[in-house]
Amino acid sequence: MISKIFHFLFKHFDSFLMACLFFALLLSLFVLYSASGQDFSRIYAQGVNVAVALGAMWLAANISPLNLERAARPLYILGLLLLIGVALFGTISHGARRWLNLGFMQIQPSELMRIAVPIMLAWYFASREGKPSGSNFVVGSVLLAIPVALIMKQPDLGTSLLIASSGFYVLFLAGLSWRFLLVASASLLALMPVFWSLLHEYQRKRIEILFDPTQDPLGAGYHTIQAIIAIGSGGSAGKGWLNGTQTQLDFLPERTTDFIFAVFSEEFGFLGNMLLLTLFSLIIARGLVIASQAQNTFSRLLAGSITLNFFSYAFVNMGMVSGILPVVGVPLPLISYGGTSLVTLYLGFGILMSIHTHKKLVAT
């Protein structure tokens, strides 16, 4: 009886991915405990977030890729309607309109689009398998641009960039030609003055600060300067757990969320960073293996996009904390405190596991 329950619960879980996620969870709780000033309530809250995320992952792992393919269009249309609802009736908080109040709860539709956009694009190109054409990629680009534009309008530059990258990975894996890519890149460069004029003042300031954080050391450059000091002071082996001075003396802002990588670097140093990068690399490698073994185009495109987008999350966060990218409000995947991003990430891992374990049932 117990073995049957065990088999029912874990038959669609991938043991390698689960081991990596479990190790990341332990790292996250250790760093959060230090970053939060040894606040057990924050650890408890993150434990609740993890429980919800694991439930979402289990659900996603048990949904066949065939059903995901069938749900692609309804999910995408629902996400677009919710984003339009946010634009018209959304709740404004801290100068941004990102949440929609449904009466009994508030939701952030842009998080739904992190999953809905790659599923939709994977379905679109899978349904045109064998007939890749320029018009297909133009339509795919439009399907991607609409939600990205709506999310940028909120404004939420970090989420819009991550959704744009998840869609781009599907286009690229579907066979986007280098000629199309060069033309698109040249067009984007030509439109840079237009994009610059559309940015909010604080977004322009973040980009300017990237090149010289010291021009506003107590304002826009404060986050970057303090993070760089923390990372540099960690040295090769770090100052030790609970001993990071930038962290424990409250110099680091947002140290449990977007800037937790600076906490990790200060207390565990270069060696700790190598351990974290190895863990992320193992997760990405496993995801790419699952993508390469997928038995149809939809599963291959979706698995590839989810995996490469995980790389984008980590790269953008570490880049902005290290001062080589603008600060765009992206958490460090699997480590930062927060429920929404964690649930979205675990949903993605659940889909990866589903693609792997259901592959024998997928039509070839």
mmCIF file of C-alpha atoms in Angstrom:
data_model
loop_
_atom_site.group_PDB
_atom_site.id
_atom_site.type_symbol
_atom_site.label_atom_id
_atom_site.label_comp_id
_atom_site.label_asym_id
_atom_site.label_seq_id
_atom_site.Cartn_x
_atom_site.Cartn_y
_atom_site.Cartn_z
ATOM 1 C CA MET A 1 0.000 0.000 0.000
ATOM 2 C CA ILE A 2 2.757 2.416 0.987
ATOM 3 C CA SER A 3 4.716 1.586 -2.150
ATOM 4 C CA LYS A 4 1.626 2.316 -4.277
ATOM 5 C CA ILE A 5 1.179 5.709 -2.626
ATOM 6 C CA PHE A 6 4.881 6.437 -3.077
ATOM 7 C CA HIS A 7 4.690 5.424 -6.742
ATOM 8 C CA PHE A 8 1.572 7.586 -7.287
ATOM 9 C CA LEU A 9 3.194 10.640 -5.710
ATOM 10 C CA PHE A 10 6.613 10.434 -7.334
ATOM 11 C CA LYS A 11 6.188 8.485 -10.597
ATOM 12 C CA HIS A 12 6.561 11.658 -12.704
ATOM 13 C CA PHE A 13 9.406 13.192 -10.667
ATOM 14 C CA ASP A 14 12.950 13.243 -12.060
ATOM 15 C CA SER A 15 15.330 12.133 -9.304
ATOM 16 C CA PHE A 16 18.309 14.159 -10.604
ATOM 17 C CA LEU A 17 16.339 17.392 -10.853
ATOM 18 C CA MET A 18 14.736 16.763 -7.455
ATOM 19 C CA ALA A 19 18.154 16.264 -5.848
ATOM 20 C CA CYS A 20 19.371 19.571 -7.324
ATOM 21 C CA LEU A 21 16.212 21.393 -6.211
ATOM 22 C CA PHE A 22 16.510 19.964 -2.697
ATOM 23 C CA PHE A 23 20.129 21.141 -2.440
ATOM 24 C CA ALA A 24 19.121 24.601 -3.751
ATOM 25 C CA LEU A 25 16.356 24.721 -1.136
ATOM 26 C CA LEU A 26 18.849 24.054 1.675
ATOM 27 C CA LEU A 27 21.195 26.748 0.333
ATOM 28 C CA SER A 28 18.293 29.184 0.078
ATOM 29 C CA LEU A 29 17.181 28.659 3.689
ATOM 30 C CA PHE A 30 20.745 29.051 5.015
ATOM 31 C CA VAL A 31 21.293 32.307 3.108
ATOM 32 C CA LEU A 32 17.819 33.636 3.936
ATOM 33 C CA TYR A 33 18.397 33.046 7.649
ATOM 34 C CA SER A 34 21.514 35.196 7.510
ATOM 35 C CA ALA A 35 20.130 37.805 5.103
ATOM 36 C CA SER A 36 16.951 38.294 7.165
ATOM 37 C CA GLY A 37 18.857 38.944 10.396
ATOM 38 C CA GLN A 38 18.179 35.422 11.717
ATOM 39 C CA ASP A 39 14.428 35.910 11.373
ATOM 40 C CA PHE A 40 12.655 32.552 11.734
ATOM 41 C CA SER A 41 9.360 34.023 10.540
ATOM 42 C CA ARG A 42 10.952 34.697 7.141
ATOM 43 C CA ILE A 43 12.200 31.095 7.003
ATOM 44 C CA TYR A 44 8.725 29.818 7.887
ATOM 45 C CA ALA A 45 7.144 32.002 5.194
ATOM 46 C CA GLN A 46 9.617 30.711 2.614
ATOM 47 C CA GLY A 47 8.824 27.157 3.750
ATOM 48 C CA VAL A 48 5.153 27.827 2.963
ATOM 49 C CA ASN A 49 6.177 29.223 -0.445
ATOM 50 C CA VAL A 50 8.204 26.082 -1.139
ATOM 51 C CA ALA A 51 5.273 23.835 -0.153
ATOM 52 C CA VAL A 52 2.975 25.675 -2.581
ATOM 53 C CA ALA A 53 5.643 25.565 -5.306
ATOM 54 C CA LEU A 54 6.149 21.816 -4.820
ATOM 55 C CA GLY A 55 2.387 21.310 -5.131
ATOM 56 C CA ALA A 56 2.400 23.295 -8.385
ATOM 57 C CA MET A 57 5.351 21.274 -9.655
ATOM 58 C CA TRP A 58 3.642 17.965 -8.815
ATOM 59 C CA LEU A 59 0.522 19.110 -10.664
ATOM 60 C CA ALA A 60 2.518 20.186 -13.733
ATOM 61 C CA ALA A 61 4.535 16.951 -13.726
ATOM 62 C CA ASN A 62 1.303 14.939 -13.854
ATOM 63 C CA ILE A 63 -0.175 16.870 -16.801
ATOM 64 C CA SER A 64 0.667 15.246 -20.109
ATOM 65 C CA PRO A 65 2.445 17.457 -22.698
ATOM 66 C CA LEU A 66 -0.442 16.593 -25.035
ATOM 67 C CA ASN A 67 -2.846 18.344 -22.659
ATOM 68 C CA LEU A 68 -0.470 21.293 -22.361
ATOM 69 C CA GLU A 69 -0.462 21.534 -26.152
ATOM 70 C CA ARG A 70 -4.267 21.546 -26.202
ATOM 71 C CA ALA A 71 -4.335 24.263 -23.516
ATOM 72 C CA ALA A 72 -1.848 26.544 -25.334
ATOM 73 C CA ARG A 73 -4.346 28.841 -27.036
ATOM 74 C CA PRO A 74 -6.887 29.151 -24.168
ATOM 75 C CA LEU A 75 -4.047 29.795 -21.710
ATOM 76 C CA TYR A 76 -2.493 32.481 -23.919
ATOM 77 C CA ILE A 77 -5.829 34.214 -24.608
ATOM 78 C CA LEU A 78 -6.715 34.123 -20.894
ATOM 79 C CA GLY A 79 -3.331 35.675 -20.066
ATOM 80 C CA LEU A 80 -3.830 38.443 -22.648
ATOM 81 C CA LEU A 81 -7.319 39.240 -21.333
ATOM 82 C CA LEU A 82 -5.974 39.436 -17.794
ATOM 83 C CA LEU A 83 -3.133 41.734 -18.907
ATOM 84 C CA ILE A 84 -5.676 44.006 -20.629
ATOM 85 C CA GLY A 85 -7.703 43.856 -17.400
ATOM 86 C CA VAL A 86 -4.619 45.013 -15.485
ATOM 87 C CA ALA A 87 -4.110 47.912 -17.922
ATOM 88 C CA LEU A 88 -7.733 49.022 -17.451
ATOM 89 C CA PHE A 89 -8.576 48.137 -13.855
ATOM 90 C CA GLY A 90 -5.293 47.073 -12.221
ATOM 91 C CA THR A 91 -4.247 48.036 -8.703
ATOM 92 C CA ILE A 92 -1.504 50.668 -8.552
ATOM 93 C CA SER A 93 1.252 49.987 -6.029
ATOM 94 C CA HIS A 94 4.643 51.766 -5.806
ATOM 95 C CA GLY A 95 3.930 53.553 -9.081
ATOM 96 C CA ALA A 96 3.258 50.354 -11.072
ATOM 97 C CA ARG A 97 -0.028 48.788 -12.203
ATOM 98 C CA ARG A 98 0.730 45.039 -12.079
ATOM 99 C CA TRP A 99 -1.992 43.423 -9.983
ATOM 100 C CA LEU A 100 -5.617 42.600 -10.715
ATOM 101 C CA ASN A 101 -8.081 42.403 -7.827
ATOM 102 C CA LEU A 102 -10.586 39.593 -8.431
ATOM 103 C CA GLY A 103 -12.528 40.327 -5.235
ATOM 104 C CA PHE A 104 -11.385 37.259 -3.331
ATOM 105 C CA MET A 105 -7.688 37.528 -4.244
ATOM 106 C CA GLN A 106 -5.132 39.589 -6.183
ATOM 107 C CA ILE A 107 -3.231 38.051 -9.070
ATOM 108 C CA GLN A 108 -0.260 39.176 -11.194
ATOM 109 C CA PRO A 109 -1.128 38.032 -14.759
ATOM 110 C CA SER A 110 2.408 38.649 -16.040
ATOM 111 C CA GLU A 111 3.512 35.617 -14.010
ATOM 112 C CA LEU A 112 0.987 33.445 -15.909
ATOM 113 C CA MET A 113 2.501 34.672 -19.182
ATOM 114 C CA ARG A 114 5.947 33.384 -18.160
ATOM 115 C CA ILE A 115 4.540 29.916 -18.779
ATOM 116 C CA ALA A 116 1.768 30.711 -21.289
ATOM 117 C CA VAL A 117 4.002 32.478 -23.857
ATOM 118 C CA PRO A 118 6.519 29.625 -24.417
ATOM 119 C CA ILE A 119 3.679 27.065 -24.453
ATOM 120 C CA MET A 120 1.794 29.119 -27.073
ATOM 121 C CA LEU A 121 4.844 29.640 -29.293
ATOM 122 C CA ALA A 122 5.885 25.989 -28.975
ATOM 123 C CA TRP A 123 2.368 24.963 -30.058
ATOM 124 C CA TYR A 124 2.393 27.458 -32.955
ATOM 125 C CA PHE A 125 5.666 26.215 -34.430
ATOM 126 C CA ALA A 126 4.930 22.555 -33.686
ATOM 127 C CA SER A 127 1.665 22.852 -35.650
ATOM 128 C CA ARG A 128 3.714 24.145 -38.613
ATOM 129 C CA GLU A 129 6.417 21.536 -38.376
ATOM 130 C CA GLY A 130 8.285 21.024 -41.622
ATOM 131 C CA LYS A 131 7.102 24.344 -43.038
ATOM 132 C CA PRO A 132 9.250 26.999 -41.376
ATOM 133 C CA SER A 133 8.881 30.247 -43.249
ATOM 134 C CA GLY A 134 9.502 33.916 -42.717
ATOM 135 C CA SER A 135 5.795 34.568 -42.230
ATOM 136 C CA ASN A 136 5.693 31.961 -39.428
ATOM 137 C CA PHE A 137 8.439 33.799 -37.583
ATOM 138 C CA VAL A 138 6.754 37.169 -38.147
ATOM 139 C CA VAL A 139 3.505 35.807 -36.653
ATOM 140 C CA GLY A 140 5.469 34.215 -33.807
ATOM 141 C CA SER A 141 7.199 37.546 -33.127
ATOM 142 C CA VAL A 142 3.833 39.319 -32.988
ATOM 143 C CA LEU A 143 2.469 36.686 -30.569
ATOM 144 C CA LEU A 144 5.490 37.409 -28.379
ATOM 145 C CA ALA A 145 5.505 41.198 -28.747
ATOM 146 C CA ILE A 146 1.887 41.772 -27.630
ATOM 147 C CA PRO A 147 2.219 40.455 -24.026
ATOM 148 C CA VAL A 148 5.741 41.886 -23.706
ATOM 149 C CA ALA A 149 4.469 45.364 -24.674
ATOM 150 C CA LEU A 150 1.551 45.129 -22.214
ATOM 151 C CA ILE A 151 3.888 44.123 -19.376
ATOM 152 C CA MET A 152 6.415 46.865 -20.207
ATOM 153 C CA LYS A 153 3.536 49.326 -20.024
ATOM 154 C CA GLN A 154 2.809 48.365 -16.361
ATOM 155 C CA PRO A 155 5.873 49.032 -16.053
ATOM 156 C CA ASP A 156 7.719 45.788 -15.285
ATOM 157 C CA LEU A 157 10.925 45.792 -17.304
ATOM 158 C CA GLY A 158 12.444 42.709 -15.605
ATOM 159 C CA THR A 159 9.452 40.417 -16.229
ATOM 160 C CA SER A 160 8.963 41.698 -19.773
ATOM 161 C CA LEU A 161 12.613 40.990 -20.615
ATOM 162 C CA LEU A 162 12.404 37.460 -19.204
ATOM 163 C CA ILE A 163 9.205 36.704 -21.131
ATOM 164 C CA ALA A 164 10.808 38.161 -24.259
ATOM 165 C CA SER A 165 13.807 35.857 -23.772
ATOM 166 C CA SER A 166 11.591 32.777 -23.219
ATOM 167 C CA GLY A 167 9.775 33.506 -26.485
ATOM 168 C CA PHE A 168 13.000 34.249 -28.329
ATOM 169 C CA TYR A 169 14.392 30.848 -27.290
ATOM 170 C CA VAL A 170 11.365 29.127 -28.861
ATOM 171 C CA LEU A 171 11.839 31.120 -32.089
ATOM 172 C CA PHE A 172 15.547 30.312 -32.137
ATOM 173 C CA LEU A 173 15.064 26.592 -31.459
ATOM 174 C CA ALA A 174 12.297 26.474 -34.097
ATOM 175 C CA GLY A 175 14.878 27.380 -36.721
ATOM 176 C CA LEU A 176 15.041 31.176 -36.759
ATOM 177 C CA SER A 177 17.595 31.991 -39.449
ATOM 178 C CA TRP A 178 20.680 34.063 -38.737
ATOM 179 C CA ARG A 179 19.626 36.428 -41.543
ATOM 180 C CA PHE A 180 16.281 37.098 -39.823
ATOM 181 C CA LEU A 181 18.149 37.514 -36.520
ATOM 182 C CA LEU A 182 20.584 40.034 -38.026
ATOM 183 C CA VAL A 183 17.755 42.027 -39.609
ATOM 184 C CA ALA A 184 15.813 42.037 -36.322
ATOM 185 C CA SER A 185 18.929 43.082 -34.374
ATOM 186 C CA ALA A 186 19.640 45.902 -36.814
ATOM 187 C CA SER A 187 16.009 47.033 -36.569
ATOM 188 C CA LEU A 188 16.171 47.031 -32.764
ATOM 189 C CA LEU A 189 19.361 49.075 -32.824
ATOM 190 C CA ALA A 190 17.755 51.543 -35.198
ATOM 191 C CA LEU A 191 14.757 51.829 -32.877
ATOM 192 C CA MET A 192 16.855 52.355 -29.740
ATOM 193 C CA PRO A 193 16.119 56.115 -29.626
ATOM 194 C CA VAL A 194 12.397 55.297 -29.724
ATOM 195 C CA PHE A 195 12.743 52.701 -26.911
ATOM 196 C CA TRP A 196 14.800 55.169 -24.885
ATOM 197 C CA SER A 197 12.068 57.785 -25.174
ATOM 198 C CA LEU A 198 9.478 55.233 -23.987
ATOM 199 C CA LEU A 199 11.421 54.350 -20.828
ATOM 200 C CA HIS A 200 10.427 55.877 -17.522
ATOM 201 C CA GLU A 201 12.850 58.317 -15.929
ATOM 202 C CA TYR A 202 13.911 55.841 -13.228
ATOM 203 C CA GLN A 203 14.598 53.175 -15.903
ATOM 204 C CA ARG A 204 16.852 55.562 -17.836
ATOM 205 C CA LYS A 205 18.616 56.398 -14.579
ATOM 206 C CA ARG A 206 19.319 52.693 -13.945
ATOM 207 C CA ILE A 207 20.979 52.345 -17.337
ATOM 208 C CA GLU A 208 23.059 55.489 -16.812
ATOM 209 C CA ILE A 209 24.091 54.237 -13.368
ATOM 210 C CA LEU A 210 25.358 51.019 -14.971
ATOM 211 C CA PHE A 211 28.269 52.932 -16.493
ATOM 212 C CA ASP A 212 29.032 55.030 -13.393
ATOM 213 C CA PRO A 213 27.313 54.064 -10.102
ATOM 214 C CA THR A 214 29.268 56.770 -8.252
ATOM 215 C CA GLN A 215 27.346 59.588 -9.987
ATOM 216 C CA ASP A 216 24.522 58.990 -7.477
ATOM 217 C CA PRO A 217 26.077 56.964 -4.605
ATOM 218 C CA LEU A 218 23.246 57.571 -2.124
ATOM 219 C CA GLY A 219 20.419 57.228 -4.653
ATOM 220 C CA ALA A 220 20.193 55.157 -7.822
ATOM 221 C CA GLY A 221 23.756 53.872 -7.514
ATOM 222 C CA TYR A 222 23.473 52.796 -3.860
ATOM 223 C CA HIS A 223 22.294 49.218 -4.536
ATOM 224 C CA THR A 224 25.037 48.515 -7.053
ATOM 225 C CA ILE A 225 27.838 50.057 -4.989
ATOM 226 C CA GLN A 226 26.925 48.164 -1.815
ATOM 227 C CA ALA A 227 26.527 44.890 -3.723
ATOM 228 C CA ILE A 228 29.927 45.247 -5.396
ATOM 229 C CA ILE A 229 31.547 45.979 -2.006
ATOM 230 C CA ALA A 230 29.903 42.878 -0.502
ATOM 231 C CA ILE A 231 30.955 40.615 -3.394
ATOM 232 C CA GLY A 232 34.530 41.908 -3.362
ATOM 233 C CA SER A 233 34.907 41.653 0.410
ATOM 234 C CA GLY A 234 33.951 37.959 0.313
ATOM 235 C CA GLY A 235 37.327 37.045 -1.157
ATOM 236 C CA SER A 236 38.090 33.459 -2.032
ATOM 237 C CA ALA A 237 36.415 31.664 0.902
ATOM 238 C CA GLY A 238 34.022 34.331 2.235
ATOM 239 C CA LYS A 239 33.625 35.823 5.703
ATOM 240 C CA GLY A 240 31.603 32.887 6.950
ATOM 241 C CA TRP A 241 27.932 32.246 7.534
ATOM 242 C CA LEU A 242 26.278 35.057 9.600
ATOM 243 C CA ASN A 243 29.530 37.045 9.491
ATOM 244 C CA GLY A 244 29.030 39.238 6.429
ATOM 245 C CA THR A 245 29.474 42.832 7.591
ATOM 246 C CA GLN A 246 27.659 44.445 4.651
ATOM 247 C CA THR A 247 24.772 42.079 5.327
ATOM 248 C CA GLN A 248 24.587 42.052 9.118
ATOM 249 C CA LEU A 249 25.090 45.840 9.439
ATOM 250 C CA ASP A 250 22.194 46.518 7.050
ATOM 251 C CA PHE A 251 24.220 48.152 4.285
ATOM 252 C CA LEU A 252 22.811 45.830 1.612
ATOM 253 C CA PRO A 253 19.301 46.756 0.385
ATOM 254 C CA GLU A 254 16.756 44.094 -0.600
ATOM 255 C CA ARG A 255 19.152 41.447 0.640
ATOM 256 C CA THR A 256 16.547 38.684 1.004
ATOM 257 C CA THR A 257 15.181 39.151 -2.527
ATOM 258 C CA ASP A 258 16.887 40.689 -5.571
ATOM 259 C CA PHE A 259 20.316 41.210 -3.949
ATOM 260 C CA ILE A 260 20.662 37.925 -2.080
ATOM 261 C CA PHE A 261 23.526 36.927 -4.404
ATOM 262 C CA ALA A 262 25.644 39.683 -2.778
ATOM 263 C CA VAL A 263 24.902 38.130 0.654
ATOM 264 C CA PHE A 264 25.890 34.691 -0.624
ATOM 265 C CA SER A 265 29.114 36.036 -2.179
ATOM 266 C CA GLU A 266 30.122 37.959 0.932
ATOM 267 C CA GLU A 267 29.653 35.004 3.298
ATOM 268 C CA PHE A 268 30.745 32.102 1.062
ATOM 269 C CA GLY A 269 33.170 33.866 -1.288
ATOM 270 C CA PHE A 270 34.427 32.733 -4.672
ATOM 271 C CA LEU A 271 34.307 29.045 -3.727
ATOM 272 C CA GLY A 272 30.655 29.360 -2.697
ATOM 273 C CA ASN A 273 29.874 31.084 -5.986
ATOM 274 C CA MET A 274 31.534 28.234 -7.886
ATOM 275 C CA LEU A 275 29.355 25.764 -5.965
ATOM 276 C CA LEU A 276 26.224 27.744 -6.836
ATOM 277 C CA LEU A 277 27.218 28.031 -10.507
ATOM 278 C CA THR A 278 27.889 24.282 -10.607
ATOM 279 C CA LEU A 279 24.432 23.602 -9.176
ATOM 280 C CA PHE A 280 22.783 25.880 -11.750
ATOM 281 C CA SER A 281 24.860 24.294 -14.528
ATOM 282 C CA LEU A 282 23.717 20.801 -13.507
ATOM 283 C CA ILE A 283 20.066 21.908 -13.598
ATOM 284 C CA ILE A 284 20.533 23.498 -17.021
ATOM 285 C CA ALA A 285 22.394 20.453 -18.341
ATOM 286 C CA ARG A 286 19.629 18.116 -17.162
ATOM 287 C CA GLY A 287 17.009 20.349 -18.773
ATOM 288 C CA LEU A 288 18.869 20.320 -22.090
ATOM 289 C CA VAL A 289 19.168 16.534 -21.948
ATOM 290 C CA ILE A 290 15.404 16.277 -21.408
ATOM 291 C CA ALA A 291 14.843 18.678 -24.324
ATOM 292 C CA SER A 292 17.131 16.662 -26.602
ATOM 293 C CA GLN A 293 15.296 13.424 -25.707
ATOM 294 C CA ALA A 294 11.790 14.864 -26.203
ATOM 295 C CA GLN A 295 9.898 12.935 -28.822
ATOM 296 C CA ASN A 296 8.000 15.699 -30.591
ATOM 297 C CA THR A 297 8.620 19.299 -31.637
ATOM 298 C CA PHE A 298 6.262 20.868 -29.088
ATOM 299 C CA SER A 299 7.962 19.155 -26.138
ATOM 300 C CA ARG A 300 11.450 19.872 -27.477
ATOM 301 C CA LEU A 301 10.784 23.591 -28.009
ATOM 302 C CA LEU A 302 9.043 23.989 -24.648
ATOM 303 C CA ALA A 303 11.695 22.110 -22.661
ATOM 304 C CA GLY A 304 14.477 24.049 -24.386
ATOM 305 C CA SER A 305 12.802 27.388 -23.695
ATOM 306 C CA ILE A 306 12.143 26.610 -20.000
ATOM 307 C CA THR A 307 15.744 25.497 -19.499
ATOM 308 C CA LEU A 308 17.372 28.415 -21.299
ATOM 309 C CA ASN A 309 15.050 30.860 -19.547
ATOM 310 C CA PHE A 310 16.277 29.506 -16.199
ATOM 311 C CA PHE A 311 19.761 30.411 -17.416
ATOM 312 C CA SER A 312 18.498 33.929 -18.251
ATOM 313 C CA TYR A 313 17.050 34.365 -14.723
ATOM 314 C CA ALA A 314 20.373 33.460 -13.122
ATOM 315 C CA PHE A 315 22.491 35.441 -15.590
ATOM 316 C CA VAL A 316 20.394 38.628 -15.339
ATOM 317 C CA ASN A 317 20.290 38.526 -11.518
ATOM 318 C CA MET A 318 24.000 37.855 -11.076
ATOM 319 C CA GLY A 319 24.785 40.413 -13.781
ATOM 320 C CA MET A 320 22.756 43.195 -12.183
ATOM 321 C CA VAL A 321 24.074 42.448 -8.665
ATOM 322 C CA SER A 322 27.657 42.398 -9.998
ATOM 323 C CA GLY A 323 27.162 45.719 -11.798
ATOM 324 C CA ILE A 324 27.511 44.492 -15.381
ATOM 325 C CA LEU A 325 23.770 44.792 -16.157
ATOM 326 C CA PRO A 326 21.171 47.426 -15.166
ATOM 327 C CA VAL A 327 19.084 46.762 -12.039
ATOM 328 C CA VAL A 328 15.786 45.378 -13.375
ATOM 329 C CA GLY A 329 14.286 43.666 -10.330
ATOM 330 C CA VAL A 330 14.866 39.990 -11.145
ATOM 331 C CA PRO A 331 15.304 37.559 -8.187
ATOM 332 C CA LEU A 332 18.032 34.931 -8.036
ATOM 333 C CA PRO A 333 16.221 31.723 -9.076
ATOM 334 C CA LEU A 334 15.633 29.138 -6.321
ATOM 335 C CA ILE A 335 17.548 31.245 -3.749
ATOM 336 C CA SER A 336 15.730 34.585 -3.333
ATOM 337 C CA TYR A 337 12.802 34.958 -0.957
ATOM 338 C CA GLY A 338 9.418 35.146 -2.679
ATOM 339 C CA GLY A 339 6.438 33.027 -3.587
ATOM 340 C CA THR A 340 5.390 34.055 -7.080
ATOM 341 C CA SER A 341 8.719 33.570 -8.825
ATOM 342 C CA LEU A 342 9.308 30.311 -6.943
ATOM 343 C CA VAL A 343 5.949 28.859 -7.999
ATOM 344 C CA THR A 344 6.590 29.866 -11.624
ATOM 345 C CA LEU A 345 10.035 28.247 -11.579
ATOM 346 C CA TYR A 346 8.763 25.018 -10.029
ATOM 347 C CA LEU A 347 5.904 24.935 -12.545
ATOM 348 C CA GLY A 348 8.556 25.023 -15.256
ATOM 349 C CA PHE A 349 10.495 22.173 -13.629
ATOM 350 C CA GLY A 350 7.236 20.212 -13.339
ATOM 351 C CA ILE A 351 6.678 20.636 -17.083
ATOM 352 C CA LEU A 352 10.247 19.446 -17.743
ATOM 353 C CA MET A 353 9.627 16.331 -15.645
ATOM 354 C CA SER A 354 6.332 15.719 -17.433
ATOM 355 C CA ILE A 355 8.050 15.939 -20.824
ATOM 356 C CA HIS A 356 10.640 13.414 -19.635
ATOM 357 C CA THR A 357 8.322 10.875 -18.002
ATOM 358 C CA HIS A 358 5.464 11.103 -20.513
ATOM 359 C CA LYS A 359 7.705 10.831 -23.568
ATOM 360 C CA LYS A 360 6.758 7.212 -24.235
ATOM 361 C CA LEU A 361 3.102 8.229 -24.368
ATOM 362 C CA VAL A 362 3.623 11.144 -26.743
ATOM 363 C CA ALA A 363 2.844 10.509 -30.362
ATOM 364 C CA THR A 364 5.890 10.640 -32.591
#
